[in-house]
XYZ file of C-alpha atoms in Angstrom:
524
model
C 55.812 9.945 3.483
C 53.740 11.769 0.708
C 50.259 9.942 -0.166
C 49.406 9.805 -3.447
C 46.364 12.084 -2.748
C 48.833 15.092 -1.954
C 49.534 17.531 -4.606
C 53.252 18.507 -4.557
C 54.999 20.967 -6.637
C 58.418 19.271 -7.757
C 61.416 22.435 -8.130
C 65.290 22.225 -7.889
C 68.079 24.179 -5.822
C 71.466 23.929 -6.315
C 70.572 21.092 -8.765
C 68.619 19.042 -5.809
C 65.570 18.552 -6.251
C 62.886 18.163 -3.663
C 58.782 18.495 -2.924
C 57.458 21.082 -1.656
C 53.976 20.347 -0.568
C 50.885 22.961 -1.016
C 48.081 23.614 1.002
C 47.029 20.492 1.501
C 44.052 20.321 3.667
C 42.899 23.041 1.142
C 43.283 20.897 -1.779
C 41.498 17.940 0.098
C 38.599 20.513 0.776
C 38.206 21.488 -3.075
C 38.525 18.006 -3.902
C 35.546 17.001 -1.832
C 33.856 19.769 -2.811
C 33.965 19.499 -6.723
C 32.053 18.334 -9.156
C 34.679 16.631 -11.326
C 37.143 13.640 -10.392
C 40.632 12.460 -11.797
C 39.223 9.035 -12.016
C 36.789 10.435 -14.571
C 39.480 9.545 -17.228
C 40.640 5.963 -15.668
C 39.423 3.394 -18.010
C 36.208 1.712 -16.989
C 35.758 -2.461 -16.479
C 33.311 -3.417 -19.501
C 32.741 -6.634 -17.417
C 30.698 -5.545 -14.693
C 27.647 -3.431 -14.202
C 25.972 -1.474 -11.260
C 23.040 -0.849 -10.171
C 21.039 1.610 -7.753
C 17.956 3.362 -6.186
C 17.828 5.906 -3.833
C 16.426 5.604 0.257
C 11.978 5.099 0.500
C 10.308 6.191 3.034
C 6.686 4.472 2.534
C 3.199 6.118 3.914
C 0.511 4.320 5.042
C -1.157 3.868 1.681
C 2.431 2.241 0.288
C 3.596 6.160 -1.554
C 7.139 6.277 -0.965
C 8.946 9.666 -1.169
C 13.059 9.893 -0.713
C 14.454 11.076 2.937
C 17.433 12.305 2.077
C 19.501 12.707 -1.254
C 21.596 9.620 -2.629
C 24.592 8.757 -0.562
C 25.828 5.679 -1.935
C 28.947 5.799 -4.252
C 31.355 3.021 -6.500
C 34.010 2.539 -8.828
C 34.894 0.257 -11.386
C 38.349 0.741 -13.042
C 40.722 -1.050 -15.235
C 44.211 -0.800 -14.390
C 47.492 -1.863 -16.547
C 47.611 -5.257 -14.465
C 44.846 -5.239 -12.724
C 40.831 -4.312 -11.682
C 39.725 -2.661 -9.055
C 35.970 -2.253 -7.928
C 34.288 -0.429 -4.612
C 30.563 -0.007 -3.058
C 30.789 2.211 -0.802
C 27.706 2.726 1.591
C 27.324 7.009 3.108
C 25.414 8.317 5.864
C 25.011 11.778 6.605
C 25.880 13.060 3.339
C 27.757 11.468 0.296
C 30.777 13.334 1.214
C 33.055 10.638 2.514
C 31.960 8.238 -0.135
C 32.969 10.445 -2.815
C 36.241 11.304 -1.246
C 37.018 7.591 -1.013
C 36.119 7.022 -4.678
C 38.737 9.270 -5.670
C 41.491 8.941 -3.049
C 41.235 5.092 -2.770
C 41.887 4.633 -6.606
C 44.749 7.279 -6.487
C 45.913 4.682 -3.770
C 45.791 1.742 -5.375
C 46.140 2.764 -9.226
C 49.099 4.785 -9.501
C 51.984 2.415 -9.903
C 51.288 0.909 -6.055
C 50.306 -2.711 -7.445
C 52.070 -5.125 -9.968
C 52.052 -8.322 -10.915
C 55.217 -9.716 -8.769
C 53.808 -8.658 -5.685
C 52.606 -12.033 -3.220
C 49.416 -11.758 -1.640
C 51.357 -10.660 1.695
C 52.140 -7.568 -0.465
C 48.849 -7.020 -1.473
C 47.146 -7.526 1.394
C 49.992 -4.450 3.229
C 48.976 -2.127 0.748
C 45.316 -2.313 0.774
C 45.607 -1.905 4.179
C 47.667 1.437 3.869
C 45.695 2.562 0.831
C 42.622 2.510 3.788
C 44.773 4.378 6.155
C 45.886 6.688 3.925
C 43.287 7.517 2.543
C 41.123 7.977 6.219
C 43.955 10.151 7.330
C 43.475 12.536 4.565
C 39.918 12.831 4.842
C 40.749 14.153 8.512
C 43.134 16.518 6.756
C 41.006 17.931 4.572
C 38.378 18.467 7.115
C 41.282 20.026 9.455
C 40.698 23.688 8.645
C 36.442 23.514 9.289
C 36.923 21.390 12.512
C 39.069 24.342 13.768
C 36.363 26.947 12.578
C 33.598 25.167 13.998
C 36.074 24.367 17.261
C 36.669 28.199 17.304
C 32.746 29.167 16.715
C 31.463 27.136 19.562
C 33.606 29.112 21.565
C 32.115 32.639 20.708
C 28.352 31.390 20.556
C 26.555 31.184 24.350
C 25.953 27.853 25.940
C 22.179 26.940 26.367
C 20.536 30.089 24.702
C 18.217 29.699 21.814
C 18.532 30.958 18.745
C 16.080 34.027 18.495
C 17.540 35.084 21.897
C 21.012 35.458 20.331
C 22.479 38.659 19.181
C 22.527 39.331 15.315
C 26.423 38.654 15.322
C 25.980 35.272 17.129
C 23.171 34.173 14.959
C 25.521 34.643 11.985
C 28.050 32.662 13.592
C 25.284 30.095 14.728
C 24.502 29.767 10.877
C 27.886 29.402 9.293
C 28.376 26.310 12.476
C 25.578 25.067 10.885
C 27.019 24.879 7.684
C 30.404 23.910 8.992
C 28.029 20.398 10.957
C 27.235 20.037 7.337
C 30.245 20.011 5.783
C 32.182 17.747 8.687
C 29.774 15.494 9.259
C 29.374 11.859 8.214
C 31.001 8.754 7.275
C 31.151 5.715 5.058
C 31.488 2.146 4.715
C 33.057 0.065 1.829
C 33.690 -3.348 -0.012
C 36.245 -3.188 -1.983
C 37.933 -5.893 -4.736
C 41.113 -6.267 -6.183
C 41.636 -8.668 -9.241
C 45.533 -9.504 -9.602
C 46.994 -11.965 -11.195
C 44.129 -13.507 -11.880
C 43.501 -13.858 -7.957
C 40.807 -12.179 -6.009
C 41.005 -9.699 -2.916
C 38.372 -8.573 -0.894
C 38.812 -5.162 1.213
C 35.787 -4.579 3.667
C 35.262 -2.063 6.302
C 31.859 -1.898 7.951
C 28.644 -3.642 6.872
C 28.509 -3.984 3.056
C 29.163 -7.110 1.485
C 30.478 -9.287 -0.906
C 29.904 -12.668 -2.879
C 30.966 -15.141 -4.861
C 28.971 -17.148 -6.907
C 31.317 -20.209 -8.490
C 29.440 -22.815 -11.078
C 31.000 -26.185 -10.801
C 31.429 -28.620 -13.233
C 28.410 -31.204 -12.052
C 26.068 -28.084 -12.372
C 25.686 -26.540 -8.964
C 26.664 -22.703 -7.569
C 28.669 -22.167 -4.764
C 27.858 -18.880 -3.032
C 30.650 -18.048 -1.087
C 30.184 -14.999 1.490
C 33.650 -13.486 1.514
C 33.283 -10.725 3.750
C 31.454 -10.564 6.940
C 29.697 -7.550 8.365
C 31.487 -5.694 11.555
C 28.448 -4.677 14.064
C 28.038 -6.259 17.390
C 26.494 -9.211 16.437
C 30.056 -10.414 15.213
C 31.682 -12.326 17.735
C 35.387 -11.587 16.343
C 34.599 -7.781 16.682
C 33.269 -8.173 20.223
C 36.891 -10.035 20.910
C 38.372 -6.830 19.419
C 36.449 -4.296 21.638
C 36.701 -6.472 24.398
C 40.622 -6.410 24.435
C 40.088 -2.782 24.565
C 38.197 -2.935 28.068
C 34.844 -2.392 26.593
C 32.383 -4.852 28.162
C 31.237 -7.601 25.291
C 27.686 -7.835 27.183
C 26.424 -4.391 27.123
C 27.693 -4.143 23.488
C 25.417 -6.787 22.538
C 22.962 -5.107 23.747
C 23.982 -1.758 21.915
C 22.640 -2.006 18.411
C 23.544 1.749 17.268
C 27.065 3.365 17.987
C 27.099 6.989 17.138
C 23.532 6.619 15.096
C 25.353 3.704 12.827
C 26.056 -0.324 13.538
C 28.829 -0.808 12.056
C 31.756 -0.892 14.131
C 34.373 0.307 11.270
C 33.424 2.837 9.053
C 35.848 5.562 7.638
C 35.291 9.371 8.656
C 32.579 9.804 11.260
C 34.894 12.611 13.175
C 32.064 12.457 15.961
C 32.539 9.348 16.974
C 36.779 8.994 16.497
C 37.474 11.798 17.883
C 35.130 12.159 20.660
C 34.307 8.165 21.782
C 35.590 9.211 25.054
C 32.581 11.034 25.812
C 29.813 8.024 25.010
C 28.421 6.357 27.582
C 28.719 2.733 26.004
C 32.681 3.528 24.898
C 34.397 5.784 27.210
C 36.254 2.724 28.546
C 38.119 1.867 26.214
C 41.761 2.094 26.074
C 41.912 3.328 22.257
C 40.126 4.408 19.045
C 37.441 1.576 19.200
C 35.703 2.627 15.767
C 38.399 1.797 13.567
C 38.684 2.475 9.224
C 41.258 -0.620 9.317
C 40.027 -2.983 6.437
C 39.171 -6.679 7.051
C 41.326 -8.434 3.822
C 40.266 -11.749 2.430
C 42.487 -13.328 -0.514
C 43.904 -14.234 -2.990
C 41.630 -16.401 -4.197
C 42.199 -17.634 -7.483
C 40.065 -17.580 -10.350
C 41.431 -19.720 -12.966
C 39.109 -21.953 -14.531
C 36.109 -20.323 -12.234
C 32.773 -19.566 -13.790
C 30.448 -17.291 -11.814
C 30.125 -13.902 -10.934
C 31.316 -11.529 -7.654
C 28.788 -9.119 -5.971
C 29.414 -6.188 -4.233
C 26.458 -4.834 -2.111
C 25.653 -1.632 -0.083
C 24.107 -2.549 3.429
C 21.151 -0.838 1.858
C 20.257 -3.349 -0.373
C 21.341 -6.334 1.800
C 18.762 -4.709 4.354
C 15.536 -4.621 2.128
C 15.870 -8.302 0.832
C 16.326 -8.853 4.795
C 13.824 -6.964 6.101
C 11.329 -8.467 2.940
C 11.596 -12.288 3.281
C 13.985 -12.602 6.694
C 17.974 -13.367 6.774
C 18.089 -16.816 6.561
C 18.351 -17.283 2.597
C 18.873 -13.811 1.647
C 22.486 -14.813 -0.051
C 21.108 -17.686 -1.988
C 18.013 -15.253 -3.672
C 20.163 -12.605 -4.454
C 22.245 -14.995 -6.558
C 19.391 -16.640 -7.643
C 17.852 -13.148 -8.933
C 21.099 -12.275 -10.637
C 21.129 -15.642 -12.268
C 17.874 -14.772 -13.490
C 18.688 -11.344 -14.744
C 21.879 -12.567 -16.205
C 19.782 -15.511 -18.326
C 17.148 -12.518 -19.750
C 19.626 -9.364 -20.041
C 21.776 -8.793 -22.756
C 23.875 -6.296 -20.648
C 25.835 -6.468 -17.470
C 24.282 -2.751 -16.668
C 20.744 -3.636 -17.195
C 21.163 -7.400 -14.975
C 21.989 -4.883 -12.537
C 19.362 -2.436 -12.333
C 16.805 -5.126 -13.013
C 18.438 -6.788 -9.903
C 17.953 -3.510 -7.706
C 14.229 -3.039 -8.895
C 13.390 -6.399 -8.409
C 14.516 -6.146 -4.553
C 13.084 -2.873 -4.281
C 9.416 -4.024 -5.142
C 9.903 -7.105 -2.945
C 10.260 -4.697 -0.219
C 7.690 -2.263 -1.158
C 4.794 -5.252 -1.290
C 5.920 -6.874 2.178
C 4.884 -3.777 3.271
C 1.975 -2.748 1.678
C 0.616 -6.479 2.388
C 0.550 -5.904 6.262
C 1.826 -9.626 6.741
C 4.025 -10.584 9.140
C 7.071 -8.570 7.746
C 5.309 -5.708 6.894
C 6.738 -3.551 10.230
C 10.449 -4.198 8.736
C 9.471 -2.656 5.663
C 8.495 0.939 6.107
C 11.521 2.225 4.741
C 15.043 1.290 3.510
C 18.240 2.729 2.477
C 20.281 3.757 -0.879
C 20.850 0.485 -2.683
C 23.584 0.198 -4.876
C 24.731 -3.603 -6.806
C 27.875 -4.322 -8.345
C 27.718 -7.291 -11.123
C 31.457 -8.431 -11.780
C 31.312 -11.394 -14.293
C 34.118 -14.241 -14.436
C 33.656 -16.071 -17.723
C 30.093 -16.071 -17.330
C 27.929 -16.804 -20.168
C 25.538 -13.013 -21.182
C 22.057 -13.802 -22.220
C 20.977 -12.720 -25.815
C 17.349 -10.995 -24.202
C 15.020 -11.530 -27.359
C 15.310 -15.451 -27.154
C 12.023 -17.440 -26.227
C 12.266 -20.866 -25.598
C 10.895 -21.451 -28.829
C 14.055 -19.842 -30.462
C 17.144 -22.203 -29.200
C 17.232 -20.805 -25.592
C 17.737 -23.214 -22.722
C 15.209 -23.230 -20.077
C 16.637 -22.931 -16.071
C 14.427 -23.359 -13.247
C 14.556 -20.634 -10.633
C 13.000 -21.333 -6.750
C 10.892 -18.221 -6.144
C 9.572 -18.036 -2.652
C 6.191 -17.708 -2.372
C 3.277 -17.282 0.861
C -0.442 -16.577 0.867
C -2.074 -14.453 2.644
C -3.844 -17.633 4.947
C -0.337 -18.923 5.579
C 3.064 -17.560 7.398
C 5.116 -20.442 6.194
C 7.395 -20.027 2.810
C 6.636 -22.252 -0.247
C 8.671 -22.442 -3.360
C 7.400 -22.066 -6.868
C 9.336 -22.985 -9.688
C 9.717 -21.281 -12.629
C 11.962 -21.601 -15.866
C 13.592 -18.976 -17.287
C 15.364 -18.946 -21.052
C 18.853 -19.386 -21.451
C 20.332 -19.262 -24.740
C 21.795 -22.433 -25.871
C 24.755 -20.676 -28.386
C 26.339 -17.738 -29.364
C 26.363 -16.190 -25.625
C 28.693 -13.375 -24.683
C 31.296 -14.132 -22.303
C 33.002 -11.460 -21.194
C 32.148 -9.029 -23.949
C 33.228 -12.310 -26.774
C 31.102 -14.121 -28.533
C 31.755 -17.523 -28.316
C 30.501 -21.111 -28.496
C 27.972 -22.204 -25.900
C 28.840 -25.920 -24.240
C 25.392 -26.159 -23.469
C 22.900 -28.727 -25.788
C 21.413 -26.541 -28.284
C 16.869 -26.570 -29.089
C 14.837 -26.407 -26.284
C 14.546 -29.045 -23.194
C 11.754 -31.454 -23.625
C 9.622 -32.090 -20.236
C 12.029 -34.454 -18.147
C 15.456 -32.817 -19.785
C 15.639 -29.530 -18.132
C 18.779 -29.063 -15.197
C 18.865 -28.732 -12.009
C 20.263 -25.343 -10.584
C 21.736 -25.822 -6.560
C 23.023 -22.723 -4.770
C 24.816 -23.808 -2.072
C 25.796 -21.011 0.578
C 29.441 -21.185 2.649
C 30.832 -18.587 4.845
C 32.997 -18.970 8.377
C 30.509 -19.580 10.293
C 27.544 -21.495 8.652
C 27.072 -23.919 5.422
C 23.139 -24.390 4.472
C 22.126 -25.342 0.545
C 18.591 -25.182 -1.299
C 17.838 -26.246 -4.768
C 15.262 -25.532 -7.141
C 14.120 -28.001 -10.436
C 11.863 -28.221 -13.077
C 11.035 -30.549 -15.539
C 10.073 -27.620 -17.994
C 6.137 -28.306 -18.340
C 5.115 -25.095 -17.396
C 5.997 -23.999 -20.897
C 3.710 -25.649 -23.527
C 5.193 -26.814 -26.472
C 4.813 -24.455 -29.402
C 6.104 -24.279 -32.734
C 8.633 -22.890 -34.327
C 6.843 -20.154 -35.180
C 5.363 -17.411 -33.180
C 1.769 -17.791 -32.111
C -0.844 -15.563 -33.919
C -3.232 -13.613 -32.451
C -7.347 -14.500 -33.187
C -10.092 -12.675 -33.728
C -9.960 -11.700 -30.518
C -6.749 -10.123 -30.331
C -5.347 -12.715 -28.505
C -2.546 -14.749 -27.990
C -2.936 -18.652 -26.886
C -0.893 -18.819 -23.740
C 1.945 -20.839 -23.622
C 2.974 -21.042 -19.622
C 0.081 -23.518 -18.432
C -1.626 -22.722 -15.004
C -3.559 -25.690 -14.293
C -1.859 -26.700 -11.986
C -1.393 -23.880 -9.863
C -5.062 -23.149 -10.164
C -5.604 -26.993 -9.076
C -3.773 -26.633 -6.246
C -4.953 -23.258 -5.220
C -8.408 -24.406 -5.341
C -7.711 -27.735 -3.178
C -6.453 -25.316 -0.608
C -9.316 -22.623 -0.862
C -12.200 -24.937 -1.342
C -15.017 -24.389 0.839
C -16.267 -27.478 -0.143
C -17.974 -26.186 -3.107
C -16.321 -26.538 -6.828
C -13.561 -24.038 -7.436
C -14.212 -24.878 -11.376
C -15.608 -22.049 -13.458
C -14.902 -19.765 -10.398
C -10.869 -19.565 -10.877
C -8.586 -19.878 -13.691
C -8.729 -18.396 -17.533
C -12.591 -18.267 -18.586
C-alpha cells in the first residue's frame, strides 16, 4: 500500500493502468533536504497564532547565547472539512520535525478525512498517518544508513584521527557528515478539528490544553494529553509487559540522551535498543512513534481556546516557578495576552517572551530556582481560538474596556513561599473579534466601578489530578479618571492612575526595622 508521501508515476499497458513507483528513498532524501514544502500552498487557519524563541544558554552574569540552531517546527492548515494543527519538538537537528510537517499533512489532508467518518475512524487513521509517516522517514534515511553501515567497515577500530591514512580520513569525514544527516528525532502534539469535535494526537512529551469558559464565569483547563517519560505510570505498564524492569526505569531519567519514551526517528535508539544497558531486555521495539489519541471532544457551544506546547516551553515555566500550577499560569498568561492583543500571532509571541523572561530572572536572582534555570530549550506556542472574544489593544479602561483580574505569583527575596498579586487587565466591553468577526460583546459595557469587577477561576483537570486557584479584584488599583486622557504638567508628567499605596503599605509593614518606612519608599 502506497503512502501518500510516495511519488508514483501513473502509465498504461495494454490499456491497464498501474504505478510504478520512483526512487523513493531518494525522493524522501531531497524532500528533507529542501528548502521548499508542498504544504507551502495549503491554506493557513486565520484562527490561531504561534509563537517561538530559540534554546538559551545563560552565563554567570545572566548573557544568554543560543546552543544550537532552532529545532522546533508546526503547522497550521485549513482543510475542505476540517483543521489540522502540530508542535512538533526536534533534537539533534530539525530534520525529523520538518519531515513530519510535510509528510504528516500529506497524511491527513489529501482526501484521508471526511465528515462521515466516527471517531473510531478517526482515531485508525491518525494512528496510520503516524506510522506512515515514521516508516518513511526510515526510508528516506535507507540509502545513508547503508553508506555510513558500509564506511564503518573500511575505517580502523580504535585509531585516532591524525593516525589515519589520507583515504580513511576522507571516509572518516563524509561518516561524519552521514551522523549528521541520520541523526535525531522528534516529538509531536498534534490536533484534528472534525465535525466540530476535537482530536488530540501526542507522541512524546509536548502538550496540549484546553481552556473552556463556562457560563457562571470560570475556565476549565483541561490537560488532554499526558507526557510519555518514566514518570508515567501507564508507560511503565507498557515497558513492563515488554520484560523491562519498571524499578530501574524509574530510576532512568534519559533514554538514548532524551525522556521521552515515544518519539519518531531516533534510528539510534530503534534500531539498536538491544545494545543499551537499561533496554536490552526487552522483547520488542520499546521506543515506539505510536500516537497516544484523545477524542472527539465536542466543541459546540464551547468558548475558550486549545494550546499546543513544545516540551521546551512547558520546561522553562517549570523550571521558573515549579510544576505544580504551571497549567493554570500559562492559561492565565494567554488570557492576559488575549485581553491586550489585537492579534492571535502577537498573544502568542507575547506569551513566549513573557515565559522566557520569567526564566531568565529566576536565574539571574540566585533564589531557590535559580539552578533549574541555566538554560532551556526551543519554545514554540500554538494559540487555537474557539469563539473566543480578540481584544481591541488601544483600549484603556477609561475607553469602554472591561477590567479582569489576573493572579500573578509573586516572592521576595526574604521569603521562599509564593504570594499572589492581583492585577486587572482591560477587556473590551463591545465590538470584540471573534474568530476574525466582529460582533456584539455580551459583556456590560463602561468600566467596572470598585466592587463590580468578575471573578476569573481556572480550574485544572487531567486523569490523574483536579486542583483549582482563583484570582479577584475589586478594580481599585485603577483610579478613576475621566473620560479624557490625563495631561501631562509642567513637569512632563503624567498623574498615575494604578495606585500603589497599598503595596508600598504593606511592603513597609514587612520591611520595617522599626523605624518609619514613610518618605523612604513610594513616589516622592
Amino acid at each position: 500500500m502506497q503512502n501518500a508521501c510516495d511519488t508514483c508515476v501513473l502509465t498504461s499497458s495494454r490499456s491497464q493502468s498501474y504505478l510504478v513507483p520512483l526512487n523513493m528513498a531518494a525522493q524522501r532524501r531531497n524532500l528533507m533536504q529542501s528548502h521548499q514544502s508542498w504544504t507551502d500552498d495549503l491554506p493557513l487557519c486565520q484562527l490561531c497564532g504561534v509563537g517561538s524563541a530559540p534554546n538559551c544558554v545563560y552565563s554567570p552574569d545572566g548573557k544568554g547565547t543560543q546552543s544550537h540552531p532552532y529545532e522546533d517546527g508546526h503547522f497550521r492548515f485549513r482543510g475542505e472539512d476540517c483543521f489540522l494543527y502540530g508542535v512538533f519538538n526536534g533534537y539533534d537537528g530539525s530534520r525529523v520535525a520538518n519531515f513530519m510537517s510535510q509528510c504528516l499533512t500529506a497524511e491527513l489532508l489529501l482526501g484521508q478525512l471526511n465528515s462521515t467518518h466516527s471517531d473510531a475512524d478517526v482515531r485508525r487513521i491518525l494512528s496510520q498517518a503516524f506510522d506512515a509517516v515514521e516508516k518513511s522517514y526510515f526510508e528516506a534515511i535507507g540509502d545513508a544508513l547503508a553508506e555510513k553501515a558500509n564506511l564503518q567497515s573500511q575505517i580502523p577500530e580504535g585509531v585516532l584521527f591524525h593516525q589515519l591514512s589520507p583515504q580513511c580520513q576522507k571516509l572518516s569525514d563524509r561518516l561524519g557528515v552521514l551522523e549528521q544527516e541520520v541523526n535525531g528525532g522528534a516529538t509531536a502534539v498534534v490536533a484534528l478539528i472534525l465535525n466540530n469535535k476535537l482530536y488530540i494526537a501526542n507522541v512524546g512529551t509536548n502538550r496540549a490544553l484546553l481552556c473552556k469558559s463556562t457560563s457562571d464565569g470560570q475556565n476549565q483547563v483541561i490537560q488532554i494529553s499526558q507526557a510519555h517519560t518514566t514518570d508515567n505510570e501507564d508507560e511503565l505498564a507498557r515497558l513492563a509487559q515488554l520484560g523491562l524492569d519498571p524499578n530501574r526505569l524509574r530510576q532512568t531519567s534519559l533514554i538514548g540522551g532524551q525522556s521521552s519514551t515515544r518519539r519518531i526517528g531516533d534510528y539510534k535508539v530503534k534500531f539498536n535498543y538491544s545494545d543499551m544497558d537499561v533496554l536490552s531486555s526487552a522483547k520488542n521495539k520499546p521506543i515506539i512513534a505510536e500516537p497516544e489519541i484523545h477524542g472527539g471532544q465536542s466543541l459546540e457551544g464551547v468558548t475558550g481556546f486549545l494550546l499546543l506546547m513544545s516540551e521546551g516551553l512547558i520546561k522553562a515555566l517549570e523550571s521558573a516557578h515549579g510544576p505544580e500550577q504551571a497549567n493554570q499560569e500559562m492559561v492565565a498568561m494567554v488570557a492576559a495576552e488575549l485581553a491586550q492583543q489585537n492579534s492571535l500571532e502577537a498573544a502568542a509571541q507575547s506569551v513566549v517572551e513573557r515565559v522566557k523572561r520569567l526564566h531568565h530572572d529566576a536565574f539571574v536572582s540566585g533564589r531557590q530556582r535559580a539552578s533549574h534555570c541555566s538554560r532551556h530549550e526551543d519554545m514554540t506556542l500554538l494559540v487555537r481560538t474557539v469563539n473566543y472574544p480578540l481584544a481591541d489593544g488601544s483600549l484603556t479602561p477609561t475607553q469602554g474596556g472591561r477590567i479582569y483580574p489576573v493572579s500573578v505569583p509573586y516572592s521576595n527575596s526574604q521569603s521562599t513561599s509564593k504570594t499572589s498579586v492581583t492585577l486587572s487587565l482591560v477587556m473590551p466591553s463591545q465590538g470584540t473579534l471573534t474568530n476574525g468577526t466582529n460582533t456584539a460583546s455580551t459583556l456590560e459595557g463602561g468600566t467596572p466601578t470598585p466592587g463590580q469587577s468578575p471573578t476569573a477561576t481556572l480550574q485544572s483537570t487531567n486523569t490523574q489530578t483536579q486542583s483549582s486557584s482563583s484570582s479577584s479584584g475589586d478594580g481599585s488599583l485603577f483610579r478613576q479618571r475621566g473620560s479624557q486622557a490625563a495631561q501631562p504638567d509642567e513637569t512632563g508628567r503624567v498623574p498615575p492612575y494604578v495606585d500603589f499605596t497599598e503595596f508600598y503599605s504593606l511592603w513597609g509593614s514587612e520591611h520595617s526595622d522599626g523605624q518609619s518606612t514613610q518618605g523612604g519608599l513610594g513616589p516622592q
